Amino acid sequence: GKELFMAQGCIGCHGMEGKGMQMMGAANLTDAIWRFTPGTEESVKYTISHGVNSGTKETLNAEMPSFQQQLSETDIKKLAVYVHKLGGGQ
């Protein structure tokens, strides 16, 4: 998951360590504060797949593109596990 996080551009908004960039409104992924459905891998997977406020009814109210077209289901799962662990998930 970490390799995908680095390679897929996640670091552009969330930073190398996942701490987010407040000026951009990018979430800190390491603070265990869950903006949407609290603390689940499924929530993270959903956000990676659908993005946030990307113009479809499945999105949530914030800014983040959907990665559903760029990433396989397996890669989305790997990223979700990595991001979940960044926030303290087991």
Short mmCIF file of C-alpha atoms in Angstrom, two decimals:
data_model
loop_
_atom_site.label_atom_id
_atom_site.label_comp_id
_atom_site.label_asym_id
_atom_site.label_seq_id
_atom_site.Cartn_x
_atom_site.Cartn_y
_atom_site.Cartn_z
CA GLY A 1 0.00 0.00 0.00
CA LYS A 2 2.77 2.46 0.82
CA GLU A 3 4.28 2.10 -2.66
CA LEU A 4 0.90 2.86 -4.23
CA PHE A 5 0.44 5.82 -1.90
CA MET A 6 3.72 7.25 -3.15
CA ALA A 7 3.31 6.30 -6.83
CA GLN A 8 -0.33 7.29 -7.38
CA GLY A 9 0.01 10.89 -6.30
CA CYS A 10 -1.54 10.61 -2.85
CA ILE A 11 1.52 12.38 -1.47
CA GLY A 12 0.71 15.43 -3.60
CA CYS A 13 -2.09 16.33 -1.20
CA HIS A 14 -1.61 14.13 1.86
CA GLY A 15 2.19 14.45 2.05
CA MET A 16 4.91 11.82 2.30
CA GLU A 17 3.83 10.83 5.80
CA GLY A 18 0.07 11.16 5.24
CA LYS A 19 -0.25 14.21 7.52
CA GLY A 20 -2.25 16.20 4.95
CA MET A 21 -1.83 19.72 3.70
CA GLN A 22 -4.16 22.05 5.54
CA MET A 23 -3.80 24.82 2.92
CA MET A 24 -5.24 22.45 0.32
CA GLY A 25 -7.89 21.02 2.61
CA ALA A 26 -6.25 17.59 2.39
CA ALA A 27 -7.01 15.39 5.36
CA ASN A 28 -4.41 14.28 7.87
CA LEU A 29 -4.59 10.51 7.50
CA THR A 30 -2.54 9.83 10.64
CA ASP A 31 -4.64 11.42 13.37
CA ALA A 32 -7.37 8.77 13.73
CA ILE A 33 -10.01 11.43 13.08
CA TRP A 34 -12.37 9.98 10.48
CA ARG A 35 -14.22 12.52 8.38
CA PHE A 36 -16.78 10.05 7.06
CA THR A 37 -17.90 6.60 8.26
CA PRO A 38 -15.59 6.25 11.26
CA GLY A 39 -12.62 3.96 11.29
CA THR A 40 -13.36 1.31 8.70
CA GLU A 41 -11.32 0.01 5.79
CA GLU A 42 -14.53 -0.02 3.76
CA SER A 43 -14.94 3.72 4.32
CA VAL A 44 -11.39 4.37 3.10
CA LYS A 45 -11.90 2.05 0.12
CA TYR A 46 -15.13 3.86 -0.77
CA THR A 47 -13.45 7.28 -0.65
CA ILE A 48 -10.51 6.10 -2.80
CA SER A 49 -12.91 4.53 -5.31
CA HIS A 50 -15.44 7.36 -5.61
CA GLY A 51 -13.39 10.35 -4.59
CA VAL A 52 -14.89 13.20 -2.67
CA ASN A 53 -17.13 15.73 -4.37
CA SER A 54 -16.17 14.47 -7.83
CA GLY A 55 -19.58 15.13 -9.35
CA THR A 56 -21.39 11.83 -8.85
CA LYS A 57 -24.05 10.97 -6.32
CA GLU A 58 -21.72 8.48 -4.63
CA THR A 59 -19.23 11.17 -3.58
CA LEU A 60 -18.96 12.93 -0.26
CA ASN A 61 -18.82 16.65 0.49
CA ALA A 62 -15.15 17.64 0.16
CA GLU A 63 -12.47 17.60 -2.58
CA MET A 64 -10.66 14.50 -3.83
CA PRO A 65 -10.73 12.83 -7.24
CA SER A 66 -12.01 9.32 -7.83
CA PHE A 67 -9.35 6.70 -8.46
CA GLN A 68 -11.78 3.98 -9.54
CA GLN A 69 -10.74 4.27 -13.20
CA GLN A 70 -6.97 4.41 -12.50
CA LEU A 71 -6.64 1.65 -9.90
CA SER A 72 -7.63 -2.00 -9.79
CA GLU A 73 -9.89 -3.25 -7.02
CA THR A 74 -6.83 -4.97 -5.51
CA ASP A 75 -4.80 -1.74 -5.52
CA ILE A 76 -7.70 0.18 -3.95
CA LYS A 77 -7.86 -2.46 -1.21
CA LYS A 78 -4.08 -2.20 -0.62
CA LEU A 79 -4.30 1.59 -0.37
CA ALA A 80 -7.30 1.36 1.96
CA VAL A 81 -5.44 -0.99 4.30
CA TYR A 82 -2.39 1.31 4.31
CA VAL A 83 -4.42 4.48 4.95
CA HIS A 84 -6.49 2.73 7.63
CA LYS A 85 -3.26 1.73 9.41
CA LEU A 86 -1.89 5.31 9.11
CA GLY A 87 -4.89 6.42 11.17
CA GLY A 88 -4.30 3.82 13.83
CA GLY A 89 -6.57 1.09 12.46
CA GLN A 90 -5.69 -2.56 12.98
#
